[in-house]
Tab-separated table of C-alpha atoms and ligand atoms in Angstrom:
chain	number	residue	atom	x	y	z
O	795	MET	CA	-28.879	-6.911	-8.714
O	796	THR	CA	-29.064	-4.336	-5.692
O	797	ASN	CA	-27.306	-1.385	-6.077
O	798	GLN	CA	-25.117	-2.644	-3.215
O	799	GLU	CA	-24.481	-5.635	-5.411
O	800	ILE	CA	-23.557	-3.362	-8.249
O	801	TRP	CA	-21.189	-1.288	-6.261
O	802	GLN	CA	-19.721	-4.418	-5.035
O	803	ALA	CA	-18.719	-5.670	-8.670
O	804	VAL	CA	-17.415	-2.123	-9.624
O	805	LEU	CA	-15.434	-1.759	-6.689
O	806	GLY	CA	-14.116	-5.405	-7.418
O	807	GLU	CA	-13.247	-4.184	-10.723
O	808	MET	CA	-11.665	-0.754	-9.387
O	809	GLU	CA	-9.709	-3.171	-6.391
O	810	ILE	CA	-7.141	-4.447	-9.143
O	811	SER	CA	-6.593	-1.501	-11.333
O	812	ILE	CA	-5.452	0.826	-8.349
O	813	SER	CA	-3.059	0.582	-5.795
O	814	ARG	CA	-4.604	-0.568	-2.136
O	815	ALA	CA	-3.714	2.281	-0.685
O	816	ASN	CA	-5.584	4.701	-3.174
O	817	PHE	CA	-8.351	2.127	-3.567
O	818	ILE	CA	-9.001	2.849	0.346
O	819	THR	CA	-8.581	6.430	-0.050
O	820	TRP	CA	-10.706	6.916	-2.943
O	821	PHE	CA	-13.679	4.445	-1.916
O	822	LYS	CA	-14.402	4.292	1.510
O	823	HIS	CA	-17.755	5.025	2.064
O	824	THR	CA	-19.089	5.683	-1.497
O	825	PHE	CA	-22.263	3.821	-2.633
O	826	ILE	CA	-24.577	4.216	-5.378
O	827	SER	CA	-27.614	6.653	-4.191
O	828	THR	CA	-29.669	6.085	-7.153
O	829	ILE	CA	-29.757	4.292	-10.625
O	830	GLU	CA	-32.660	6.242	-13.033
O	831	ASP	CA	-32.382	5.265	-16.475
O	832	SER	CA	-28.669	5.768	-17.776
O	833	LYS	CA	-28.243	8.483	-14.632
O	834	ILE	CA	-26.197	7.473	-11.895
O	835	ILE	CA	-25.948	9.534	-8.772
O	836	ILE	CA	-22.598	8.181	-6.709
O	837	SER	CA	-22.397	9.250	-2.972
O	838	VAL	CA	-18.918	10.322	-1.572
O	839	PRO	CA	-17.979	11.061	2.064
O	840	ASN	CA	-16.443	14.540	1.055
O	841	ILE	CA	-15.902	16.998	-1.438
O	842	PHE	CA	-12.078	16.033	-2.039
O	843	THR	CA	-13.162	12.359	-3.148
O	844	LYS	CA	-15.938	14.055	-5.181
O	845	SER	CA	-13.099	16.070	-7.284
O	846	TRP	CA	-10.883	13.138	-7.553
O	847	LEU	CA	-13.196	10.435	-8.820
O	848	GLU	CA	-14.702	12.684	-11.230
O	849	ASN	CA	-10.989	13.912	-12.590
O	850	LYS	CA	-9.409	10.455	-11.762
O	851	TYR	CA	-11.469	7.806	-12.019
O	852	ASN	CA	-14.812	8.881	-13.903
O	853	LYS	CA	-13.865	7.142	-17.115
O	854	ALA	CA	-12.955	3.712	-15.173
O	855	ILE	CA	-15.815	4.015	-12.858
O	856	ILE	CA	-18.187	4.413	-15.800
O	857	SER	CA	-16.401	1.301	-17.686
O	858	ALA	CA	-17.222	-1.000	-14.966
O	859	LEU	CA	-20.167	0.054	-14.348
O	860	GLU	CA	-21.174	-0.753	-17.893
O	861	ASN	CA	-19.447	-3.933	-17.709
O	862	VAL	CA	-21.550	-5.199	-14.593
O	863	ILE	CA	-25.285	-3.849	-16.144
O	864	LYS	CA	-24.054	-4.602	-19.206
O	865	ALA	CA	-26.093	-1.108	-20.434
O	866	LYS	CA	-24.947	2.330	-21.428
O	867	ILE	CA	-24.578	5.174	-19.081
O	868	SER	CA	-24.896	8.562	-20.167
O	869	GLU	CA	-23.985	10.284	-16.717
O	870	ILE	CA	-22.519	9.857	-13.177
O	871	LEU	CA	-23.232	12.589	-10.560
O	872	TYR	CA	-21.009	12.401	-7.738
O	873	LYS	CA	-22.708	13.370	-4.639
O	874	VAL	CA	-21.288	14.557	-1.285
O	875	GLU	CA	-23.404	12.653	1.385
O	876	PRO	CA	-22.743	10.875	4.632
O	877	LEU	CA	-22.765	7.555	5.235
O	878	ARG	CA	-25.990	6.384	6.964
O	879	ARG	CA	-26.710	2.903	8.994
O	880	ASP	CA	-29.144	1.962	6.070
O	881	SER	CA	-26.750	3.227	3.115
O	882	ALA	CA	-26.191	0.911	0.095
O	883	ALA	CA	-22.119	1.134	1.437
O	884	VAL	CA	-19.768	-1.994	0.865
O	885	PRO	CA	-17.554	-2.456	3.611
O	886	ILE	CA	-13.962	-1.825	2.611
O	887	ILE	CA	-11.491	-3.411	4.658
O	888	GLU	CA	-7.986	-1.746	5.436
O	889	ASP	CA	-5.414	-3.950	6.047
O	890	VAL	CA	-3.593	-2.267	8.237
O	891	ALA	CA	-3.987	-2.971	12.339
O	892	ILE	CA	-2.306	-1.749	14.568
O	893	VAL	CA	-1.793	-3.799	18.101
O	894	ASN	CA	-1.176	-1.176	20.650
O	895	GLU	CA	-1.194	2.490	19.893
O	896	TRP	CA	1.411	5.372	21.531
O	897	PRO	CA	-1.737	6.968	23.281
O	898	ALA	CA	-2.034	10.285	22.246
O	899	ASP	CA	-3.983	11.235	25.325
O	900	GLU	CA	-4.882	10.203	28.665
O	901	LYS	CA	-7.878	8.070	27.385
O	902	LEU	CA	-6.704	6.930	24.663
O	903	LYS	CA	-3.969	5.179	26.880
O	904	GLU	CA	-6.413	3.503	28.881
O	905	LYS	CA	-8.120	2.052	25.947
O	906	ALA	CA	-4.757	1.358	24.295
O	907	SER	CA	-3.684	-1.127	27.047
O	908	LYS	CA	-6.784	-2.915	26.741
O	909	LEU	CA	-5.623	-3.648	23.265
O	910	ASN	CA	-2.349	-4.419	23.928
O	911	GLN	CA	-2.580	-7.945	22.601
O	912	PHE	CA	-5.320	-7.592	20.039
O	913	GLY	CA	-6.266	-5.310	17.055
O	914	LEU	CA	-3.740	-7.254	14.909
O	915	ASN	CA	-5.223	-8.285	11.567
O	916	THR	CA	-6.031	-11.662	12.675
O	917	THR	CA	-6.622	-13.443	9.051
O	918	TYR	CA	-2.687	-12.928	8.228
O	919	VAL	CA	-1.398	-16.255	9.979
O	920	PHE	CA	1.351	-18.441	9.510
O	921	GLU	CA	-0.950	-20.888	8.022
O	922	ASN	CA	-2.316	-19.194	5.590
O	923	PHE	CA	1.011	-17.685	4.317
O	924	VAL	CA	1.482	-19.943	1.251
O	925	VAL	CA	5.458	-20.741	1.147
O	926	GLY	CA	7.104	-20.563	-2.487
O	927	LYS	CA	10.460	-20.271	-3.829
O	928	ASN	CA	10.144	-16.690	-3.491
O	929	ASN	CA	9.783	-15.850	0.103
O	930	GLN	CA	10.628	-19.301	1.641
O	931	LEU	CA	13.829	-17.645	3.761
O	932	ALA	CA	11.733	-14.817	4.630
O	933	HIS	CA	9.131	-17.409	6.038
O	934	ALA	CA	11.593	-19.286	7.569
O	935	ALA	CA	13.520	-16.332	9.088
O	936	CYS	CA	10.030	-15.048	10.575
O	937	ARG	CA	9.337	-18.243	11.918
O	938	ALA	CA	12.270	-18.523	13.821
O	939	VAL	CA	11.767	-14.879	15.265
O	940	ALA	CA	8.029	-15.945	16.387
O	941	ALA	CA	9.573	-19.629	17.879
O	942	ASN	CA	12.692	-17.303	19.749
O	943	PRO	CA	12.097	-13.435	19.727
O	944	GLY	CA	15.329	-11.708	20.715
O	945	THR	CA	17.794	-14.282	20.125
O	946	THR	CA	18.811	-15.216	16.700
O	947	TYR	CA	17.718	-12.857	14.250
O	948	ASN	CA	17.927	-9.641	15.523
O	949	PRO	CA	17.329	-7.418	14.160
O	950	LEU	CA	15.189	-8.947	11.377
O	951	PHE	CA	14.679	-7.168	7.685
O	952	ILE	CA	12.562	-7.943	5.318
O	953	TYR	CA	12.307	-6.440	2.026
O	954	GLY	CA	10.477	-6.564	-1.120
O	955	GLY	CA	8.147	-4.922	-3.661
O	956	VAL	CA	4.660	-3.717	-3.013
O	957	GLY	CA	2.208	-6.571	-2.384
O	958	LEU	CA	4.341	-9.688	-1.927
O	959	GLY	CA	3.786	-10.202	1.749
O	960	LYS	CA	5.443	-8.313	4.212
O	961	THR	CA	3.070	-7.149	5.859
O	962	HIS	CA	1.035	-10.268	6.182
O	963	LEU	CA	4.623	-11.958	7.659
O	964	LEU	CA	4.525	-9.203	10.607
O	965	HIS	CA	1.289	-9.351	11.390
O	966	ALA	CA	1.878	-13.290	11.498
O	967	ILE	CA	4.492	-12.997	14.118
O	968	GLY	CA	2.450	-10.623	16.149
O	969	ASN	CA	-0.294	-12.945	15.930
O	970	GLU	CA	1.576	-15.790	17.385
O	971	LEU	CA	3.389	-14.134	19.742
O	972	SER	CA	0.087	-12.446	21.049
O	973	ARG	CA	-0.879	-15.677	22.397
O	974	GLN	CA	2.041	-15.356	25.006
O	975	THR	CA	2.370	-12.243	27.289
O	976	LYS	CA	5.183	-10.271	25.245
O	977	LYS	CA	4.124	-6.754	24.752
O	978	ILE	CA	4.151	-5.973	21.062
O	979	LEU	CA	3.973	-3.293	18.731
O	980	TYR	CA	3.218	-3.094	15.764
O	981	VAL	CA	3.480	0.206	13.733
O	982	THR	CA	3.688	1.325	10.117
O	983	CYS	CA	6.845	4.040	9.851
O	984	GLU	CA	4.479	6.907	9.287
O	985	LYS	CA	2.523	6.074	11.989
O	986	PHE	CA	6.036	6.157	14.338
O	987	THR	CA	6.358	9.353	12.556
O	988	ASN	CA	3.940	10.982	13.181
O	989	ASP	CA	3.637	10.128	16.630
O	990	TYR	CA	7.368	11.245	17.495
O	991	VAL	CA	6.691	14.650	15.903
O	992	GLN	CA	3.302	14.872	17.927
O	993	ALA	CA	5.001	13.826	21.023
O	994	ILE	CA	7.747	16.236	20.043
O	995	ARG	CA	5.383	19.612	19.642
O	996	THR	CA	3.493	18.439	22.801
O	997	GLY	CA	6.416	18.159	25.188
O	998	ARG	CA	6.048	14.590	25.777
O	999	ALA	CA	9.211	12.834	24.321
O	1000	LYS	CA	9.990	11.467	27.709
O	1001	GLU	CA	6.980	9.773	27.852
O	1002	PHE	CA	7.483	8.727	24.004
O	1003	LYS	CA	10.565	7.350	24.865
O	1004	ASP	CA	9.327	5.333	27.700
O	1005	PHE	CA	6.636	4.060	25.789
O	1006	TYR	CA	8.612	2.281	23.196
O	1007	ARG	CA	11.869	1.346	25.000
O	1008	ASN	CA	9.165	-0.817	27.402
O	1009	ILE	CA	8.280	-3.050	24.391
O	1010	ASP	CA	9.322	-6.716	24.017
O	1011	VAL	CA	8.953	-7.080	19.904
O	1012	LEU	CA	8.777	-3.951	18.151
O	1013	MET	CA	8.037	-3.972	14.256
O	1014	VAL	CA	7.795	-1.095	12.200
O	1015	ASP	CA	6.203	-1.672	8.185
O	1016	ASP	CA	7.811	0.528	5.460
O	1017	ILE	CA	10.638	1.840	7.018
O	1018	GLN	CA	12.101	3.010	3.674
O	1019	PHE	CA	9.449	5.944	4.463
O	1020	MET	CA	12.278	6.994	7.248
O	1021	GLY	CA	14.555	7.951	4.574
O	1022	GLY	CA	15.359	12.066	4.888
O	1023	LYS	CA	13.648	12.198	8.406
O	1024	ASP	CA	16.110	13.310	10.475
O	1025	GLY	CA	14.728	13.605	13.658
O	1026	THR	CA	12.567	10.322	13.757
O	1027	GLN	CA	15.998	8.474	12.405
O	1028	GLU	CA	17.599	9.714	15.816
O	1029	GLU	CA	14.830	8.686	17.864
O	1030	PHE	CA	14.528	5.273	16.507
O	1031	PHE	CA	18.124	4.780	16.305
O	1032	HIS	CA	18.376	5.129	20.073
O	1033	THR	CA	15.200	2.885	20.661
O	1034	PHE	CA	16.755	0.445	18.669
O	1035	ASN	CA	19.737	0.192	20.745
O	1036	ASP	CA	17.792	0.307	23.857
O	1037	LEU	CA	15.934	-2.593	22.631
O	1038	HIS	CA	18.374	-4.690	21.011
O	1039	GLN	CA	21.110	-3.835	23.992
O	1040	SER	CA	18.019	-5.835	26.204
O	1041	ASN	CA	17.798	-8.373	23.749
O	1042	ARG	CA	14.193	-7.097	22.731
O	1043	GLN	CA	13.155	-8.525	19.106
O	1044	ILE	CA	12.991	-5.934	16.075
O	1045	ILE	CA	11.883	-6.486	13.079
O	1046	VAL	CA	11.140	-3.893	10.003
O	1047	SER	CA	10.153	-4.104	6.610
O	1048	SER	CA	10.827	-2.289	3.706
O	1049	ASP	CA	10.270	-2.044	-0.508
O	1050	ARG	CA	14.232	-2.398	-0.766
O	1051	GLN	CA	17.511	-3.188	1.038
O	1052	PRO	CA	18.879	-1.130	3.722
O	1053	LYS	CA	21.610	0.566	1.741
O	1054	ALA	CA	19.150	1.512	-1.359
O	1055	ILE	CA	16.834	3.441	1.085
O	1056	PRO	CA	17.698	7.140	0.305
O	1057	SER	CA	18.725	9.390	2.897
O	1058	LEU	CA	18.879	6.717	5.698
O	1059	GLU	CA	21.783	7.099	7.763
O	1060	ALA	CA	24.848	5.185	7.768
O	1061	ARG	CA	24.553	3.986	11.303
O	1062	LEU	CA	21.238	2.885	11.170
O	1063	GLN	CA	21.816	1.253	7.716
O	1064	SER	CA	24.526	-0.401	9.764
O	1065	ARG	CA	22.364	-1.592	12.346
O	1066	PHE	CA	19.725	-3.149	9.792
O	1067	GLU	CA	22.712	-5.424	8.565
O	1068	TRP	CA	23.413	-6.416	12.428
O	1069	GLY	CA	20.872	-9.273	12.020
O	1070	MET	CA	19.186	-10.965	9.425
O	1071	ILE	CA	18.339	-9.765	5.931
O	1072	VAL	CA	15.677	-11.453	3.990
O	1073	ASP	CA	13.920	-10.839	0.461
O	1074	ILE	CA	10.828	-11.581	-1.028
O	1075	THR	CA	10.866	-12.202	-4.487
O	1076	PRO	CA	7.326	-12.273	-7.230
O	1077	PRO	CA	6.246	-15.661	-6.949
O	1078	ASP	CA	6.192	-17.984	-9.802
O	1079	THR	CA	3.112	-19.701	-11.265
O	1080	GLU	CA	3.044	-22.838	-9.470
O	1081	THR	CA	3.166	-20.604	-6.084
O	1082	ARG	CA	0.622	-17.981	-7.517
O	1083	ALA	CA	-1.872	-21.068	-8.210
O	1084	ALA	CA	-1.726	-22.150	-4.488
O	1085	ILE	CA	-1.899	-18.792	-3.227
O	1086	LEU	CA	-5.324	-18.897	-5.164
O	1087	GLU	CA	-6.218	-21.972	-3.820
O	1088	THR	CA	-5.546	-20.919	-0.289
O	1089	LYS	CA	-7.637	-18.159	-1.076
O	1090	CYS	CA	-10.516	-19.907	-2.349
O	1091	ARG	CA	-10.833	-22.537	0.155
O	1092	GLU	CA	-10.730	-19.493	2.914
O	1093	LYS	CA	-13.686	-17.841	0.953
O	1094	ASN	CA	-14.981	-21.380	0.962
O	1095	TYR	CA	-15.541	-21.220	-3.417
O	1096	ASN	CA	-15.179	-23.843	-5.691
O	1097	LEU	CA	-12.932	-23.006	-8.299
O	1098	ASP	CA	-12.069	-24.948	-11.366
O	1099	GLU	CA	-8.033	-26.019	-11.276
O	1100	LYS	CA	-8.084	-24.953	-15.135
O	1101	ILE	CA	-9.465	-21.709	-14.048
O	1102	ILE	CA	-7.112	-21.013	-11.119
O	1103	ALA	CA	-4.063	-21.666	-13.588
O	1104	TYR	CA	-5.390	-19.078	-15.986
O	1105	ILE	CA	-5.811	-16.553	-13.352
O	1106	ALA	CA	-2.046	-17.500	-12.515
O	1107	GLU	CA	-0.791	-17.173	-15.514
O	1108	THR	CA	-2.403	-14.067	-16.450
O	1109	VAL	CA	-1.795	-12.044	-12.999
O	1110	GLN	CA	2.090	-11.895	-12.671
O	1111	SER	CA	2.557	-8.883	-11.070
O	1112	ASN	CA	2.197	-9.081	-6.999
O	1113	ILE	CA	-0.092	-11.022	-4.487
O	1114	ARG	CA	-2.736	-8.313	-3.622
O	1115	GLU	CA	-3.518	-8.034	-7.498
O	1116	LEU	CA	-3.854	-11.902	-7.981
O	1117	GLU	CA	-6.614	-11.683	-4.944
O	1118	GLY	CA	-8.219	-8.772	-6.531
O	1119	ALA	CA	-8.922	-10.342	-9.736
O	1120	LEU	CA	-10.106	-13.641	-7.854
O	1121	ASN	CA	-12.501	-11.299	-6.216
O	1122	ARG	CA	-13.289	-9.711	-9.586
O	1123	VAL	CA	-14.007	-13.699	-10.789
O	1124	VAL	CA	-15.836	-14.674	-7.613
O	1125	ALA	CA	-18.165	-11.750	-7.578
O	1126	TYR	CA	-18.754	-11.884	-10.882
O	1127	HIS	CA	-20.203	-15.373	-11.090
O	1128	GLN	CA	-22.026	-14.892	-8.191
O	1129	PHE	CA	-23.950	-11.850	-8.745
O	1130	ASN	CA	-25.173	-13.394	-11.947
O	1131	HIS	CA	-25.833	-16.443	-10.281
O	1132	ILE	CA	-23.967	-18.988	-12.697
O	1133	ASP	CA	-21.341	-21.227	-12.646
O	1134	PRO	CA	-17.388	-19.829	-13.617
O	1135	THR	CA	-15.780	-21.176	-16.570
O	1136	LEU	CA	-12.606	-20.826	-18.262
O	1137	GLU	CA	-14.856	-18.810	-21.043
O	1138	THR	CA	-16.382	-16.364	-18.731
O	1139	THR	CA	-12.782	-15.889	-16.780
O	1140	LYS	CA	-11.172	-15.004	-19.767
O	1141	ASP	CA	-13.786	-12.255	-20.705
O	1142	ILE	CA	-13.627	-10.915	-17.121
O	1143	LEU	CA	-9.686	-10.916	-17.234
O	1144	ALA	CA	-9.386	-9.456	-20.680
O	1145	GLY	CA	-9.969	-5.722	-19.801
O	1146	ILE	CA	-7.331	-5.901	-17.335
O	1147	ILE	CA	-4.716	-8.175	-18.892
O	1148	ASN	CA	-2.631	-5.158	-20.248
O	1149	ASN	CA	-2.081	-3.773	-16.554
O	1150	TYR	CA	-0.271	-6.861	-15.505
O	1151	GLN	CA	2.180	-7.150	-17.889
O	1152	SER	CA	4.918	-6.628	-15.846
O	1153	LYS	CA	7.145	-3.528	-16.989
O	1154	SER	CA	10.157	-2.525	-15.299
O	1155	ILE	CA	10.631	1.176	-14.619
O	1156	SER	CA	11.403	3.191	-16.595
O	1157	PRO	CA	12.105	6.843	-17.306
O	1158	LYS	CA	9.525	7.116	-19.984
O	1159	ILE	CA	7.159	4.947	-17.640
O	1160	ILE	CA	7.347	7.775	-14.802
O	1161	ILE	CA	6.709	10.261	-17.444
O	1162	GLU	CA	3.477	8.257	-18.258
O	1163	ILE	CA	2.541	7.711	-15.164
O	1164	VAL	CA	3.215	11.298	-13.907
O	1165	SER	CA	1.436	13.197	-16.656
O	1166	HIS	CA	-1.562	10.266	-15.833
O	1167	PHE	CA	-1.637	11.398	-12.364
O	1168	TYR	CA	-1.776	15.349	-12.998
O	1169	ASP	CA	-3.974	14.836	-15.874
O	1170	VAL	CA	-1.750	16.506	-18.450
O	1171	ALA	CA	-0.295	15.417	-22.257
O	1172	ILE	CA	2.873	13.912	-21.918
O	1173	ALA	CA	4.286	16.134	-24.941
O	1174	ASP	CA	3.452	19.185	-22.908
O	1175	VAL	CA	5.242	17.791	-19.554
O	1176	LEU	CA	8.095	17.089	-22.070
O	1177	GLY	CA	7.895	20.614	-23.852
O	1178	LYS	CA	8.988	23.942	-23.033
O	1179	SER	CA	5.930	25.935	-21.370
O	1180	ARG	CA	6.599	27.682	-18.048
O	1181	LYS	CA	2.766	27.018	-17.137
O	1182	LYS	CA	2.633	26.132	-13.382
O	1183	GLU	CA	0.165	22.850	-14.107
O	1184	LEU	CA	3.105	21.495	-16.229
O	1185	VAL	CA	6.431	22.395	-14.783
O	1186	ILE	CA	5.245	20.877	-11.615
O	1187	PRO	CA	4.594	17.541	-12.970
O	1188	ARG	CA	7.890	17.939	-15.031
O	1189	GLN	CA	9.785	18.469	-11.986
O	1190	VAL	CA	8.033	15.616	-9.975
O	1191	ALA	CA	8.986	13.323	-13.148
O	1192	MET	CA	12.670	14.297	-12.756
O	1193	PHE	CA	12.515	13.674	-9.118
O	1194	LEU	CA	10.845	10.738	-9.425
O	1195	MET	CA	13.882	9.384	-12.021
O	1196	ARG	CA	16.293	10.206	-9.980
O	1197	GLU	CA	14.883	9.050	-6.276
O	1198	GLU	CA	13.540	6.195	-8.063
O	1199	ILE	CA	15.733	4.627	-10.519
O	1200	LYS	CA	19.043	6.438	-10.168
O	1201	THR	CA	19.061	8.265	-13.327
O	1202	SER	CA	21.776	10.551	-13.708
O	1203	PHE	CA	21.192	14.380	-14.058
O	1204	PRO	CA	22.474	14.358	-17.760
O	1205	THR	CA	20.449	11.541	-18.981
O	1206	ILE	CA	17.254	13.270	-17.222
O	1207	GLY	CA	17.782	16.191	-18.912
O	1208	ASN	CA	18.089	14.471	-22.443
O	1209	GLU	CA	14.555	12.421	-21.130
O	1210	PHE	CA	13.066	15.565	-21.544
O	1211	GLY	CA	14.558	16.937	-25.071
O	1212	GLY	CA	18.025	17.849	-24.071
O	1213	ARG	CA	17.529	20.026	-21.317
O	1214	ASP	CA	20.524	20.729	-19.347
O	1215	HIS	CA	21.682	18.999	-16.440
O	1216	THR	CA	21.513	21.704	-13.815
O	1217	THR	CA	17.462	22.227	-14.552
O	1218	ALA	CA	17.317	18.131	-13.511
O	1219	ILE	CA	19.497	18.604	-10.183
O	1220	HIS	CA	16.965	22.278	-9.282
O	1221	ALA	CA	14.208	20.265	-10.079
O	1222	CYS	CA	15.133	17.424	-7.605
O	1223	ASN	CA	16.417	19.546	-4.763
O	1224	LYS	CA	13.254	21.746	-5.248
O	1225	ILE	CA	10.785	18.219	-5.318
O	1226	GLY	CA	13.282	16.791	-2.663
O	1227	GLY	CA	12.841	19.844	-0.050
O	1228	GLU	CA	8.840	20.204	-0.941
O	1229	VAL	CA	8.164	16.171	0.269
O	1230	LYS	CA	10.222	16.796	3.386
O	1231	THR	CA	8.064	19.800	4.830
O	1232	ASN	CA	5.244	19.588	2.825
O	1233	GLN	CA	2.489	16.596	4.059
O	1234	ARG	CA	0.515	17.247	0.905
O	1235	LYS	CA	3.426	17.022	-1.531
O	1236	LYS	CA	4.571	14.010	0.084
O	1237	GLN	CA	1.450	12.365	0.126
O	1238	GLU	CA	1.135	13.104	-3.907
O	1239	ILE	CA	4.591	11.619	-4.345
O	1240	GLU	CA	3.588	8.724	-2.461
O	1241	SER	CA	0.123	8.020	-4.358
O	1242	ILE	CA	2.340	8.859	-7.974
O	1243	LYS	CA	5.012	5.861	-6.485
O	1244	GLN	CA	2.219	3.685	-5.791
O	1245	LEU	CA	0.707	3.783	-9.347
O	1246	LEU	CA	4.193	3.240	-10.597
O	1247	TYR	CA	4.794	0.135	-8.345
O	1248	SER	CA	1.564	-1.152	-8.843
O	1249	LEU	CA	1.966	-1.489	-12.610
S	1661	ADP	P1	3.238	-5.860	1.071
S	1661	ADP	O1	3.186	-5.370	2.911
S	1661	ADP	O2	4.562	-6.624	0.953
S	1661	ADP	O3	2.846	-4.542	0.194
S	1661	ADP	P2	1.013	-7.617	2.045
S	1661	ADP	O4	1.515	-8.210	3.348
S	1661	ADP	O5	0.258	-6.332	1.958
S	1661	ADP	O6	2.442	-7.076	1.004
S	1661	ADP	O7	0.053	-8.679	0.936
S	1661	ADP	C1	-0.663	-8.580	0.310
S	1661	ADP	C2	-1.900	-9.424	0.208
S	1661	ADP	O8	-1.273	-10.894	-0.605
S	1661	ADP	C3	-2.598	-9.808	1.372
S	1661	ADP	O9	-3.936	-9.939	1.408
S	1661	ADP	C4	-1.898	-11.154	1.961
S	1661	ADP	O10	-2.897	-11.824	2.727
S	1661	ADP	C5	-1.607	-11.642	0.552
S	1661	ADP	N1	-0.469	-12.677	0.332
S	1661	ADP	C6	0.822	-12.137	0.097
S	1661	ADP	N2	1.822	-13.381	-0.264
S	1661	ADP	C7	0.929	-14.186	0.363
S	1661	ADP	C8	1.585	-15.605	0.585
S	1661	ADP	N3	2.679	-16.155	0.380
S	1661	ADP	N4	0.038	-16.358	0.917
S	1661	ADP	C9	-0.982	-16.217	0.719
S	1661	ADP	N5	-1.471	-14.734	1.036
S	1661	ADP	C10	-0.471	-13.684	1.044
S	1662	MG	MG1	2.539	-3.526	3.652
């Protein structure tokens, strides 16, 4: 096996144990620099990644490496080293594509207009979207919108958990409509927000408005992140009205229903309810098997029915993880040049089955994940120490209990060894405020949420 093949197999393993966003953030542009005896040097693009891998993923990387090379590893060193053309890096494909960008400056503007109908993730199409009971309605609504944009279902609001196919469907609509001469725009909520803030800062609000109001089909992915961003909501509200009045299509996705999005203005909520609201739920075993079959066909890889059935039964959380498990099985057998059997597949998936036991989110799980994230002991988070490195995780856990599962303040207090409810209120206000004003804090909370929802 070459270093590149080894790293590919390790990445296959990491990919399924962490969220997609974390995977891309921390493993992009990493590669094995050298392997000497039981010492391995891994190159990383920057110091931030270095410290993150050292502190958060070192153990997991060692165990994945040991699995792949079937030998003990005494030490891993992470070295900051830029990617070169000849680096043994493994390309990581990011799944967010942008059809058409709000141009940051004149040069980009020119480029963006050329990109108009391209740049969508062309692998996300209706043809390879497997329809099951869980997504039937969402799929039908998206097909209808792609056939007749701006008429029946406007806006179309799609919601459902992580990795269940929302982004895939938005791109599928985009790909379908890009064959016509429609002006299509796919943006993540984050991008819409950042562009808006940027436009205001640089005195180009008018251009921003003109740009967005000139679009035929606007798709905003993960709109739940607009919660609490008042200025952006205001702008989006006017964009929405403008587009809607002239029968242009709006499609949004979210991880929850409009009324469950925290701090989303009532008038936006009610706009979203004007059109069609459809949900996607987790797929059943048959649908999961059908998805695996489709992915195997796409990859030109033959897997026995029994093996497919086994993976489908074992990996129940979401489709992204299902794909990750499949990739891992395929990578292992390809690199070792052996034919897959049920036994080898079971071995490969054995270590991760626990990760997939679908747990519903509870205060206990939030405390566990937050402690894990900050690398502190659960007992210390629950304890009385006022040390900063413990107070922060404690307050973040309280905040997430409130925001994500609507735990009452007195119950939050109880979860933390009978603290007073005012302590919980204070923590939620404090972290809530920080998330609004501090980009890094916000990202931190997002990463924890990703962990939580990728369980
Ligand atoms: P979400 O946006 O809901 O988090 P994605 O659209 O990113 O989820 O889907 C995660 C992965 O699962 C993607 O690779 C996507 O192609 C795949 N996927 C999701 N649903 C289906 C489906 N019904 N058929 C085939 N692939 C699917
Ligand atoms: Mg998505």
